[in-house]
Amino acid sequence: MEQARLAKMNVAELSEAEAQAELARLAAEIAAHDRLYYAEDKPSISDADYDALRQRNAAIEARFPGLKRSDSPSERVGAVPSGRFAKVRHAVPMLSLDNAFSDDDVGEFVARIRRFLGLGTDEDVALTAEPKIDGLSASLRYENRRLVIGATRGDGAVGEDVTANLKTIGDIPKTLPDAAPDVIEVRGEVYLTHAAFAALNEEQEAQGKATYVNPRNTAAGSLRQLDAAITASRPLKFFAYAWGEMSAMPAETQMGMVEALAAWGFAVNPLMQRFKTVDEALGHYREIESQRALLGYDIDGVVYKVDDLALQNRLGFVSRHPRWAIAHKFPAEKATTVLEGIDIQVGRTGALTPVAKLKPVTVGGVVVANATLHNEDYIKGLGRDGEPIRDAGKDFRIGDTVTIERAGDVIPKVLDVDLSRRPKGAKPYDFPTICPECGSEAVREHNPKTGRLDAVRRCTGGLICPAQAAQRLKHFVARDAFDIDGLGAKQVEAFYRDGLVAHPSDIFTLAARDARLQTKLQDREGWGETSAANLFAAIDERRTIALNRFIYGLGIRHVGEGTAKLLARHFGTFEAFAEAARAAADRESDVWAELIGIDGIGDTAAEAIAQFFAEDHNRQEIDRLLAEVTPQEAEQAAADTPVAGKIVVFTGSLEQMTRDEAKAMAERLGAKVSGSVSAKTDLVVAGPGAGSKLKKAAELGVEVIDENGWFALIGG
Ligand code: IVH
């Protein structure tokens, strides 16, 4: 009772004794959630609720620093058992930058800004220019001038809590002066200097250990150590250059903000400068480029930012990039070496990818031994349209002397060949037509849209190819497919690796087989009696499943979630679909015509469906699955609703429903939901922040309504 009352109280109103009790409760509760999340992979609360608990804990600690517990969640780096970090949702997403590769690209960037803001060509847009540090970004949250959470970027929305590790970095202040606002999030780059990197590698060598590849990866590895003592032993550094949430703004310009960060004790880059014109900023790019080798740390370009924050606000973002900033990358670095062999890797979708095995060579400080050769035609010296590339279509042969290029993080490429150094008797490369993983035929599909062969050769082994099997299994358990509680990508991959599950149908025989095993699931690391029993129950729950999920789960190429729904709705039962899919092998048949006649299903998907069902091993696996699982009959689409048969696009942020909900609702009512606006679109439902789609709808004269209009229309 008492605990429940405390949990609801405002942090500012807690007495010291109450705060102590509340910190104890939070420590226990957060630890319990960590266990569920990490060890059992079964979180019982949302990320947002979890973050709220951590933030409450941090806020109480900030108010009563003396009460901080030795087992405080804010000190604990992730949940130790499974060796991972806790997740942190960024209050303001961490975005990335668009790239420019030439002066013209930068000119276009400024022209775009002028057009967007409606400025004349004679009006200057002041820009800052600073080095783009080649490290990894981090976000530091200070509440009441104390560092409470430090996180990696992660996917931009959710990062990893590496607070304890970031606290070991000397450039990062743990507390801020009184002048700093109550809540600030400082963002910047964690990096390693060349000197520190060299010293680390000397140490590694002296101990007979493998050396590190480059400063950036080493910095990233150092920051993501579960033991903060290891991070502390690596002399990481930090430059502050951006911010997230701010309870008050100390300046109105980018330059002013960075000066404030410096005044609060952050290290900022000394080469940052402000310029009135783009030409001056480009001059600074060249200046920085000329100093690059002398800086003592890696940079891979120059970042330009609009200086005026009011303009930044007006400019906003396009997808995940701010419109007001761009990274001007330095040109790629090249080297010459020998092509010693070509490996064929089989990717997740069965694509056969040629990888060049090179005589190791250093490119821009990194040793490169592998590089991409793209595809069969690229090796032959042919481009996308079959046209000769590399002069008169020079091909690559084993033993050739080749030029390779490495740009930043990108996988190195083989660019060109020196024919004068080709060894005598070198033969053109024969690209395999048999999958090296499973021995099935590997084919280049005919693309009916372009009338050409696909650039990629693919293995037809599907479910039996080991290179594809793990990926197929992950797809099978994905959220829009079977979505089995407690059996995520990670678990199913581990089961595959350990030989417990090879095909999707094996998932449904797991419990029966487990009963006969010596070492049972519950004896495996990370599992217990309850979690194993829960998993078997969750699997059983999926023995009946919506038809569209079943079809999507099969992982037929070109059959995404939307296509699976169309198929389910059209055929109603799996038997009807399978019969049609088998008969569609005959392109002259009525069934083929029926398949491509379904609104929204094109030749490519129909072709892939027919091919999938033409493979014996796929049909056998389907039979095994059907022995375990019953796909339900699909609901027929409603025909008498105001939106039946209409093509609807949702855009902008929806406030009363999630995207998934909106989509499901519209489809239930017989509408088709599309991701883009075209002349065929009947209706656009736009929430706040809608951008290009709204503009397109206006151009095309498509009806636009808001969320309330939508509910009024469907009578909800
Ligand atoms: S500004 C909203 N400034 O580059 C824009 N980023 O490719 C925030 N980076 O994720 C980024 N040096 O990790 C900015 N001086 C700099 C940078 C910089 C390095 C990194 C950062 C970002 C990535 C984008």
XYZ file of C-alpha atoms and ligand atoms in Angstrom:
740
model
C 0.000 0.000 0.000
C 2.689 2.356 1.170
C 4.813 1.411 -1.878
C 1.961 2.109 -4.267
C 1.408 5.536 -2.715
C 5.109 6.436 -2.976
C 5.293 5.281 -6.568
C 2.725 7.861 -7.534
C 4.367 10.805 -5.739
C 6.120 13.655 -7.441
C 9.904 13.448 -7.041
C 9.972 17.022 -5.757
C 7.603 16.123 -2.887
C 9.438 13.094 -1.525
C 10.952 13.331 1.944
C 14.399 11.829 2.423
C 12.984 8.665 4.018
C 10.411 8.311 1.284
C 13.071 8.820 -1.378
C 15.160 6.060 0.185
C 12.227 3.626 0.123
C 11.380 4.609 -3.426
C 14.988 4.102 -4.619
C 14.937 0.621 -3.073
C 11.675 -0.209 -4.827
C 12.955 1.135 -8.159
C 16.235 -0.789 -7.901
C 14.323 -4.037 -7.329
C 11.715 -3.345 -9.957
C 14.218 -2.289 -12.637
C 16.393 -5.319 -11.883
C 13.330 -7.565 -12.279
C 12.501 -5.985 -15.637
C 16.111 -6.344 -16.748
C 15.923 -10.024 -15.951
C 12.711 -10.449 -17.929
C 14.115 -8.485 -20.832
C 17.607 -9.901 -21.030
C 17.603 -13.358 -19.582
C 14.112 -14.370 -20.623
C 13.561 -11.999 -23.525
C 10.031 -11.495 -22.290
C 9.618 -7.865 -21.274
C 6.423 -7.265 -19.346
C 6.347 -3.490 -19.814
C 6.867 -1.158 -22.757
C 10.236 0.511 -23.429
C 8.660 3.836 -22.572
C 7.409 2.620 -19.173
C 10.776 1.054 -18.500
C 12.554 4.292 -19.387
C 10.181 6.179 -17.126
C 11.259 3.980 -14.192
C 14.930 4.607 -14.919
C 14.350 8.300 -15.344
C 12.452 8.465 -12.063
C 15.319 6.673 -10.386
C 17.804 9.132 -11.904
C 15.676 12.118 -10.902
C 15.460 10.979 -7.264
C 19.212 10.371 -7.214
C 19.827 13.803 -8.631
C 17.757 15.304 -5.809
C 19.298 13.149 -3.093
C 22.798 12.271 -4.323
C 23.670 10.926 -0.878
C 20.982 8.229 -1.103
C 22.330 6.612 -4.209
C 22.479 2.853 -3.664
C 25.505 0.724 -4.448
C 23.239 -1.395 -6.674
C 21.650 1.652 -8.264
C 20.260 0.956 -11.761
C 21.871 4.172 -12.981
C 25.315 2.811 -12.171
C 24.696 -0.635 -13.514
C 25.735 -0.975 -17.110
C 23.032 -3.076 -18.657
C 21.903 -6.343 -17.250
C 24.905 -8.461 -16.662
C 23.565 -12.015 -17.152
C 23.241 -11.988 -20.920
C 26.126 -9.584 -21.435
C 24.179 -6.742 -22.910
C 23.314 -3.169 -22.082
C 20.075 -1.639 -20.960
C 18.220 0.305 -23.599
C 17.677 4.040 -23.506
C 15.065 5.794 -25.594
C 16.475 9.176 -26.692
C 14.203 12.054 -25.649
C 14.992 13.634 -29.024
C 16.021 11.181 -31.791
C 19.697 11.134 -32.786
C 19.776 11.803 -36.492
C 22.426 11.243 -39.073
C 23.676 13.476 -41.859
C 23.148 13.494 -45.558
C 26.383 13.363 -47.588
C 27.901 15.650 -50.197
C 30.799 14.441 -52.326
C 31.631 17.551 -54.324
C 31.556 21.356 -54.180
C 28.518 21.171 -56.463
C 26.686 18.969 -53.972
C 27.359 21.562 -51.283
C 26.175 24.352 -53.601
C 22.977 22.374 -54.228
C 22.548 21.910 -50.461
C 22.562 25.691 -49.974
C 20.354 26.264 -53.021
C 17.835 23.774 -51.584
C 17.858 25.684 -48.306
C 17.256 28.968 -50.143
C 14.365 27.472 -52.100
C 12.857 25.964 -48.969
C 13.051 29.235 -47.061
C 12.103 31.357 -50.047
C 15.381 33.344 -49.911
C 16.824 35.141 -52.924
C 20.160 34.024 -54.404
C 21.728 37.230 -53.136
C 20.777 36.501 -49.524
C 23.567 34.809 -47.586
C 22.962 31.779 -45.415
C 25.650 31.753 -42.729
C 27.167 28.304 -42.213
C 29.457 26.755 -39.652
C 32.085 24.316 -40.898
C 33.832 21.781 -38.662
C 35.597 18.423 -39.016
C 33.471 15.299 -39.210
C 35.039 13.145 -36.530
C 35.340 9.460 -37.413
C 34.269 7.966 -34.106
C 30.923 7.001 -32.643
C 28.287 9.357 -31.390
C 27.008 9.468 -27.841
C 24.342 11.395 -25.993
C 24.863 12.666 -22.442
C 21.850 13.607 -20.359
C 22.365 15.991 -17.444
C 19.614 16.627 -14.950
C 20.199 19.341 -12.406
C 23.720 19.642 -13.744
C 24.658 16.026 -13.053
C 25.366 13.430 -15.683
C 22.526 10.929 -15.267
C 22.496 8.900 -18.480
C 25.007 8.420 -21.260
C 23.961 6.423 -24.280
C 25.140 5.275 -27.669
C 23.225 6.311 -30.747
C 21.807 2.840 -31.416
C 19.233 3.052 -34.170
C 18.749 6.765 -33.504
C 15.604 6.223 -31.442
C 16.899 3.764 -28.837
C 20.528 3.440 -27.809
C 22.444 1.514 -25.168
C 23.020 2.746 -21.663
C 26.788 3.100 -21.349
C 26.735 5.699 -18.562
C 29.431 4.101 -16.416
C 31.737 3.804 -19.417
C 31.208 7.364 -20.615
C 31.931 8.589 -17.107
C 35.475 7.251 -17.479
C 36.205 9.709 -20.319
C 38.153 12.738 -19.138
C 36.646 15.117 -21.722
C 33.147 14.446 -20.343
C 32.211 16.536 -17.304
C 30.305 14.649 -14.600
C 28.761 17.850 -13.257
C 28.073 21.190 -14.908
C 28.419 24.743 -13.605
C 25.394 26.580 -12.159
C 24.910 28.515 -15.395
C 23.842 25.339 -17.232
C 20.081 24.681 -17.607
C 18.276 22.019 -15.518
C 17.966 19.475 -18.305
C 20.423 19.258 -21.145
C 21.427 16.526 -23.530
C 24.831 16.999 -25.081
C 25.768 15.034 -28.160
C 29.114 14.474 -29.717
C 31.676 11.988 -30.880
C 33.727 9.529 -28.852
C 37.071 8.885 -30.563
C 40.579 7.584 -30.062
C 43.698 9.515 -31.070
C 46.257 7.963 -33.413
C 48.811 7.988 -30.591
C 46.489 6.127 -28.210
C 45.584 3.657 -30.938
C 49.247 2.979 -31.745
C 50.104 2.530 -28.056
C 47.225 0.062 -27.609
C 48.365 -1.961 -30.583
C 51.948 -2.025 -29.326
C 50.657 -3.431 -26.078
C 48.579 -6.025 -27.911
C 51.589 -7.066 -29.954
C 53.821 -7.280 -26.901
C 51.275 -9.662 -25.375
C 51.067 -11.684 -28.579
C 47.439 -10.680 -29.111
C 45.658 -9.662 -32.292
C 45.985 -5.974 -33.151
C 43.049 -3.623 -33.646
C 41.984 -2.618 -37.125
C 41.348 1.114 -36.830
C 40.776 3.783 -34.181
C 37.034 4.037 -34.787
C 36.218 0.354 -34.278
C 38.526 0.271 -31.300
C 36.770 3.282 -29.758
C 33.389 1.631 -30.337
C 34.586 -1.643 -28.838
C 36.092 0.165 -25.866
C 32.891 2.023 -25.099
C 30.768 -1.094 -25.265
C 32.655 -2.973 -22.566
C 30.507 -4.461 -19.821
C 33.351 -3.801 -17.420
C 33.811 -0.029 -17.194
C 37.346 -0.598 -15.849
C 38.358 -1.750 -19.339
C 36.886 1.394 -20.874
C 38.768 3.443 -18.297
C 42.040 1.860 -19.417
C 41.500 3.128 -22.979
C 42.182 6.861 -23.314
C 38.971 7.744 -25.169
C 38.197 11.365 -25.981
C 35.035 13.292 -26.770
C 34.115 16.330 -28.885
C 30.710 17.948 -28.231
C 28.976 19.316 -31.337
C 25.199 18.970 -30.937
C 22.379 18.632 -28.406
C 19.067 16.896 -27.793
C 16.539 17.962 -25.176
C 17.298 21.382 -23.607
C 15.173 22.950 -20.860
C 16.593 26.363 -21.865
C 18.636 27.547 -24.827
C 21.781 29.548 -24.056
C 22.195 30.898 -27.599
C 20.435 31.520 -30.893
C 23.136 30.222 -33.202
C 24.997 26.961 -33.745
C 28.269 28.745 -32.998
C 26.814 30.311 -29.840
C 25.580 26.916 -28.637
C 28.967 25.302 -29.130
C 30.591 28.201 -27.282
C 28.162 27.611 -24.408
C 29.062 23.901 -24.400
C 32.725 24.897 -24.189
C 31.959 27.292 -21.313
C 30.250 24.436 -19.435
C 33.410 22.353 -19.673
C 32.983 20.262 -22.822
C 35.780 19.754 -25.322
C 34.775 21.271 -28.654
C 36.656 21.116 -31.941
C 39.031 24.066 -32.405
C 38.639 23.981 -36.191
C 34.956 24.932 -36.120
C 34.341 28.301 -37.779
C 31.445 30.376 -39.027
C 31.233 31.685 -42.618
C 28.921 34.092 -44.402
C 29.082 32.399 -47.788
C 29.297 28.875 -49.087
C 32.527 29.678 -50.954
C 34.236 30.663 -47.724
C 32.972 27.476 -46.091
C 34.379 25.435 -49.007
C 37.691 27.222 -48.479
C 37.676 25.945 -44.918
C 36.989 22.415 -46.191
C 40.241 22.603 -48.152
C 42.075 24.025 -45.186
C 40.866 21.173 -42.952
C 41.668 18.620 -45.669
C 45.237 19.927 -45.857
C 45.626 19.548 -42.096
C 43.971 16.125 -41.993
C 47.117 14.043 -41.605
C 48.447 16.286 -38.838
C 45.377 16.351 -36.605
C 46.235 13.217 -34.691
C 42.730 11.733 -34.964
C 40.628 10.410 -37.842
C 38.181 12.651 -39.638
C 36.315 11.712 -42.791
C 34.957 15.038 -43.998
C 33.627 18.430 -43.000
C 30.155 19.118 -41.582
C 28.350 22.315 -42.582
C 25.436 23.540 -40.468
C 23.110 26.513 -40.877
C 24.229 28.844 -38.086
C 20.895 30.486 -37.284
C 18.856 28.167 -35.017
C 15.568 29.816 -35.988
C 16.312 28.867 -39.590
C 17.312 25.346 -38.487
C 13.892 25.029 -36.874
C 12.096 26.174 -39.971
C 14.126 23.823 -42.138
C 13.415 20.734 -40.036
C 14.144 17.226 -41.269
C 13.756 14.988 -44.265
C 13.416 11.396 -43.114
C 16.366 11.010 -40.747
C 18.528 13.901 -41.910
C 18.298 17.534 -40.927
C 17.766 19.819 -43.935
C 20.093 22.322 -42.272
C 23.280 20.243 -42.158
C 25.360 18.125 -44.510
C 28.581 16.131 -44.360
C 31.070 16.940 -47.136
C 33.082 13.733 -47.363
C 36.727 13.520 -48.327
C 37.370 11.539 -51.511
C 37.877 7.802 -51.213
C 41.349 6.381 -50.893
C 42.735 3.985 -53.454
C 45.418 1.307 -53.601
C 46.754 -1.336 -55.980
C 47.053 -5.021 -55.164
C 46.640 -8.531 -56.571
C 43.341 -10.382 -56.931
C 44.255 -13.778 -55.465
C 40.870 -15.442 -55.633
C 37.119 -15.003 -55.751
C 34.873 -16.385 -53.011
C 31.166 -16.834 -53.526
C 29.070 -16.011 -50.487
C 25.423 -16.985 -50.283
C 23.372 -14.255 -48.694
C 20.182 -14.333 -46.725
C 17.979 -14.189 -49.789
C 20.019 -16.751 -51.665
C 21.981 -14.123 -53.599
C 25.411 -15.370 -54.703
C 27.822 -12.523 -54.022
C 31.388 -12.569 -55.350
C 34.010 -11.378 -52.874
C 37.540 -10.552 -54.004
C 40.297 -12.192 -51.981
C 43.164 -9.735 -52.180
C 46.811 -9.701 -51.324
C 46.446 -7.616 -48.143
C 47.131 -3.925 -48.722
C 46.819 -0.805 -46.568
C 44.262 1.731 -47.737
C 43.936 4.866 -45.647
C 45.449 3.160 -42.633
C 43.310 0.024 -42.804
C 44.459 -3.351 -44.018
C 42.129 -4.588 -46.727
C 42.068 -8.252 -47.766
C 38.483 -8.535 -49.055
C 36.529 -6.316 -51.387
C 33.235 -6.530 -53.193
C 32.988 -7.459 -56.850
C 29.231 -6.721 -56.898
C 27.991 -9.391 -59.302
C 28.698 -11.647 -62.249
C 28.417 -8.926 -64.900
C 30.685 -6.571 -62.985
C 33.436 -9.206 -63.089
C 32.849 -9.600 -66.833
C 33.164 -5.838 -67.383
C 29.473 -5.284 -68.098
C 27.226 -2.603 -66.606
C 23.555 -2.622 -65.677
C 22.354 -2.514 -69.243
C 24.910 -4.963 -70.516
C 27.090 -2.080 -71.733
C 30.873 -2.378 -71.419
C 32.359 -0.673 -68.355
C 36.046 -0.040 -67.510
C 37.095 1.171 -70.964
C 36.247 -1.503 -73.449
C 34.779 -3.843 -70.852
C 37.958 -5.142 -69.194
C 37.141 -8.200 -67.075
C 38.718 -9.325 -63.796
C 40.756 -12.505 -63.730
C 42.447 -14.268 -60.863
C 46.070 -13.092 -60.698
C 45.193 -9.623 -62.024
C 46.655 -6.452 -60.565
C 43.663 -4.375 -59.523
C 42.877 -0.958 -58.076
C 40.680 -0.944 -54.995
C 38.915 1.916 -53.304
C 37.826 2.414 -49.730
C 35.565 5.287 -48.678
C 34.946 5.624 -44.971
C 32.975 2.727 -43.575
C 31.844 1.379 -46.870
C 33.002 -2.096 -47.911
C 36.016 -1.644 -50.237
C 35.382 -2.081 -53.946
C 37.503 -3.468 -56.759
C 37.532 -0.670 -59.312
C 39.841 -1.370 -62.186
C 42.467 -3.693 -63.613
C 45.913 -3.111 -65.082
C 45.938 -5.265 -68.235
C 49.665 -4.734 -68.812
C 50.292 -6.774 -65.674
C 47.887 -9.632 -66.398
C 49.678 -12.985 -65.980
C 50.033 -15.102 -69.088
C 47.352 -17.743 -69.429
C 44.918 -16.017 -67.020
C 41.422 -17.265 -67.828
C 38.106 -15.412 -67.693
C 36.308 -16.155 -64.426
C 33.556 -18.774 -64.556
C 30.761 -17.690 -62.250
C 29.222 -20.752 -60.552
C 25.723 -21.812 -61.566
C 25.428 -24.175 -58.599
C 24.990 -22.882 -55.035
C 28.229 -23.588 -53.133
C 26.246 -24.059 -49.914
C 23.580 -26.569 -50.933
C 24.274 -27.652 -54.506
C 20.934 -26.379 -55.842
C 20.812 -24.638 -59.142
C 21.606 -20.919 -58.980
C 19.732 -18.839 -61.548
C 19.389 -15.302 -62.771
C 15.704 -14.510 -62.823
C 14.137 -12.818 -65.740
C 12.758 -9.470 -64.657
C 9.521 -8.935 -66.567
C 9.544 -5.226 -65.733
C 12.868 -4.488 -67.374
C 12.829 -7.394 -69.776
C 16.357 -8.220 -68.608
C 18.074 -10.803 -66.491
C 18.496 -9.925 -62.835
C 22.034 -8.782 -62.019
C 22.038 -11.215 -59.124
C 22.280 -14.967 -59.420
C 20.277 -16.720 -56.734
C 20.218 -20.156 -55.184
C 16.872 -21.907 -55.745
C 17.376 -24.132 -52.694
C 15.066 -21.999 -50.582
C 14.227 -23.812 -47.382
C 16.920 -26.461 -47.757
C 19.888 -24.121 -48.307
C 21.723 -23.741 -44.998
C 22.820 -20.196 -45.883
C 19.194 -19.214 -46.214
C 17.630 -21.461 -43.608
C 18.476 -19.374 -40.543
C 17.195 -16.272 -42.269
C 14.005 -18.048 -43.312
C 13.442 -19.132 -39.740
C 13.854 -15.567 -38.514
C 11.376 -14.417 -41.101
C 8.970 -17.169 -40.082
C 8.856 -15.997 -36.458
C 8.830 -12.278 -37.336
C 6.182 -9.957 -35.977
C 4.005 -9.941 -39.093
C 4.379 -13.697 -39.533
C 4.067 -16.257 -36.703
C 5.143 -13.839 -33.976
C 5.732 -16.475 -31.303
C 6.123 -15.028 -27.834
C 9.610 -15.739 -26.487
C 10.918 -16.990 -29.843
C 12.562 -13.998 -31.459
C 15.250 -13.839 -34.138
C 17.991 -14.398 -31.585
C 16.504 -17.527 -30.056
C 15.523 -19.137 -33.311
C 19.018 -18.533 -34.685
C 20.537 -20.165 -31.613
C 18.161 -23.136 -32.022
C 19.197 -23.409 -35.652
C 22.882 -23.259 -34.788
C 22.466 -25.995 -32.211
C 20.513 -28.234 -34.562
C 17.225 -28.025 -32.635
C 15.313 -26.430 -35.492
C 16.202 -26.648 -39.187
C 12.847 -25.904 -40.832
C 9.881 -23.844 -39.690
C 7.847 -27.018 -39.080
C 10.470 -28.170 -36.541
C 9.346 -25.380 -34.239
C 6.050 -27.190 -33.756
C 7.659 -30.516 -32.956
C 10.089 -28.943 -30.508
C 8.089 -29.771 -27.362
C 7.542 -33.404 -28.333
C 11.217 -33.870 -29.208
C 12.312 -32.011 -26.099
C 10.463 -34.516 -23.926
C 12.738 -37.232 -25.316
C 16.001 -35.290 -25.041
C 18.690 -35.771 -22.426
C 19.542 -32.078 -22.239
C 16.233 -30.311 -22.298
C 15.464 -26.777 -23.273
C 15.069 -25.843 -19.619
C 18.677 -26.921 -19.025
C 20.049 -24.591 -21.659
C 21.730 -21.376 -20.643
C 19.262 -18.544 -20.329
C 16.314 -20.947 -20.032
C 14.487 -22.427 -17.073
C 11.498 -24.627 -16.375
C 9.016 -21.759 -16.549
C 10.423 -20.082 -19.627
C 10.593 -23.396 -21.490
C 6.996 -24.220 -20.546
C 5.931 -20.726 -21.578
C 7.627 -21.104 -24.934
C 5.896 -24.405 -25.652
C 2.569 -22.827 -24.708
C 3.254 -19.846 -26.970
C 4.108 -22.178 -29.852
C 0.883 -24.104 -29.275
C -1.040 -20.862 -29.431
C 0.080 -20.448 -33.022
C -1.186 -23.823 -34.173
C -4.099 -21.919 -35.589
C -3.041 -18.800 -37.431
C -4.470 -16.160 -39.742
C -4.093 -17.211 -43.374
C -2.209 -14.056 -44.388
C 0.373 -14.613 -41.616
C 0.824 -18.206 -42.710
C 1.397 -17.182 -46.326
C 3.726 -14.341 -45.373
C 5.646 -16.661 -43.030
C 6.563 -18.967 -45.924
C 9.020 -16.333 -47.075
C 8.169 -16.461 -50.775
C 10.210 -13.879 -52.632
C 8.267 -10.717 -53.506
C 5.412 -11.771 -51.209
C 5.473 -9.168 -48.482
C 2.915 -8.670 -45.793
C 0.605 -6.659 -48.061
C 0.698 -9.206 -50.890
C 0.054 -12.016 -48.413
C -3.069 -10.215 -47.246
C -4.305 -9.772 -50.797
C -3.751 -13.446 -51.484
C -5.497 -14.504 -48.276
C -8.439 -12.284 -48.995
C -8.686 -13.457 -52.573
C -8.391 -17.192 -52.019
C -9.978 -17.452 -48.591
C -8.331 -20.796 -47.702
C -4.790 -22.110 -47.930
C -5.969 -25.086 -49.993
C -7.425 -22.774 -52.644
C -4.251 -20.681 -52.698
C -1.905 -23.677 -52.873
C -3.922 -25.282 -55.641
C -3.789 -22.090 -57.693
C -0.092 -21.569 -56.971
C 0.708 -25.078 -58.183
C -1.426 -24.755 -61.299
C 0.137 -21.387 -62.066
C 3.281 -23.206 -63.185
C 1.453 -23.288 -66.503
C 1.606 -19.688 -67.713
C -1.129 -20.365 -70.250
C -3.591 -21.512 -67.607
C -6.629 -19.637 -66.351
C -5.195 -19.884 -62.862
C -2.136 -17.894 -63.901
C -4.430 -15.259 -65.371
C -6.446 -15.239 -62.147
C -3.299 -14.771 -60.068
C -1.959 -11.823 -62.031
C -5.499 -10.465 -62.254
C -5.664 -9.904 -58.487
C -5.495 -6.191 -57.910
C -2.091 -5.409 -56.444
C -0.352 -8.614 -57.542
C 2.054 -8.198 -60.398
C 3.933 -10.606 -62.623
C 6.983 -10.597 -60.374
C 5.118 -11.837 -57.294
C 3.048 -14.305 -59.333
C 6.215 -15.672 -60.920
C 7.870 -16.074 -57.520
C 4.795 -17.834 -56.093
C 4.669 -20.280 -58.989
C 8.419 -20.947 -58.672
C 8.164 -21.494 -54.939
C 5.416 -24.065 -55.314
C 7.232 -25.745 -58.204
C 10.063 -26.742 -55.838
C 9.543 -30.187 -54.302
C 11.295 -29.362 -51.060
C 9.113 -26.318 -50.505
C 5.948 -28.381 -51.036
C 7.241 -31.020 -48.622
C 7.923 -28.409 -45.967
C 4.439 -26.948 -46.460
C 2.946 -30.410 -45.942
C 4.976 -30.853 -42.755
C 3.772 -27.468 -41.561
C 0.155 -28.205 -42.363
C 0.403 -31.343 -40.267
C 1.105 -29.064 -37.287
C -0.607 -25.781 -38.066
C -4.074 -24.845 -39.302
C -4.315 -21.602 -41.249
C -7.700 -20.051 -40.621
C -10.092 -19.072 -43.329
C -9.566 -15.442 -44.243
C -12.236 -12.876 -43.594
C -13.705 -11.615 -46.795
C -13.149 -7.911 -47.252
C -16.133 -5.783 -46.297
C -17.858 -4.574 -49.437
C -20.369 -2.100 -48.086
C -18.282 0.436 -46.174
C -17.578 4.011 -47.279
C -13.943 3.143 -47.997
C -14.347 -0.320 -49.558
C -12.195 -0.675 -52.644
C -10.573 2.720 -52.095
C -6.827 3.296 -52.069
C -5.903 5.173 -48.898
C -2.589 6.731 -47.836
C -1.830 7.651 -44.210
C 0.813 10.329 -43.700
C 2.144 12.592 -40.977
C 1.931 11.609 -37.328
C -1.335 10.041 -36.268
C -2.474 10.883 -32.768
C -5.434 8.646 -32.075
C -4.115 5.428 -33.543
C -0.784 3.899 -34.476
C 0.159 3.358 -38.096
C -0.357 -0.365 -37.746
C -3.803 0.184 -36.235
C -4.810 2.629 -38.942
C -3.701 0.239 -41.638
C -5.496 -2.720 -40.084
C -8.665 -0.672 -39.608
C -8.689 0.529 -43.208
C -8.048 -2.956 -44.538
C -10.796 -4.392 -42.364
C -13.119 -1.913 -43.990
C -12.113 -3.111 -47.412
C -9.711 -0.296 -48.309
C -6.253 -0.810 -49.731
C -3.490 1.016 -47.905
C -0.628 2.343 -49.962
C 2.626 3.957 -48.872
C 2.795 6.512 -51.631
C 0.452 8.969 -53.295
C -0.262 8.481 -56.990
C -3.012 9.312 -59.465
C -4.727 6.095 -58.304
C -4.976 7.243 -54.669
C -8.546 7.932 -53.554
C -7.925 9.434 -50.159
C -5.070 10.829 -48.075
C -5.407 10.898 -44.287
C -2.883 13.444 -43.055
C -1.734 14.091 -39.494
C 0.544 16.879 -38.282
C 3.941 17.041 -39.896
C 2.762 15.571 -43.210
C 5.128 16.725 -45.943
C 5.787 15.617 -49.485
C 2.820 13.235 -49.691
C 0.464 16.031 -48.808
C 1.998 18.216 -51.483
C 1.682 15.444 -54.039
C -1.985 14.905 -53.099
C -2.676 18.608 -53.643
C -0.925 18.497 -57.005
C -2.948 15.482 -58.095
C -6.187 16.803 -56.658
C -6.585 13.805 -54.308
C -9.019 14.275 -51.428
C -7.220 14.971 -48.123
C -8.804 14.592 -44.689
C -7.426 14.626 -41.155
C -7.714 11.931 -38.515
C -11.060 13.245 -37.232
C -12.327 13.338 -40.791
C -11.327 9.686 -41.103
C -13.283 8.656 -38.029
C -16.273 10.714 -39.191
C -16.091 9.033 -42.603
C -15.982 5.476 -41.324
C -18.520 6.272 -38.635
C -16.190 5.393 -35.735
S 26.116 16.791 -36.340
C 21.524 16.391 -36.385
N 28.703 17.154 -36.337
O 28.416 11.899 -38.195
C 22.945 16.264 -36.787
N 27.894 14.943 -36.589
O 26.821 10.869 -40.476
C 23.804 15.684 -35.745
N 29.651 13.241 -36.718
O 25.762 10.473 -36.415
C 25.168 15.362 -36.190
N 31.351 14.623 -36.512
O 28.088 10.549 -35.311
C 27.711 16.267 -36.449
N 30.974 17.606 -36.254
C 29.974 16.735 -36.356
C 30.225 15.363 -36.493
C 29.146 14.484 -36.619
C 30.986 13.355 -36.652
C 28.944 11.983 -36.903
C 27.781 11.738 -35.985
C 26.601 11.508 -36.879
C 27.257 11.128 -38.150
C 26.358 11.425 -39.318
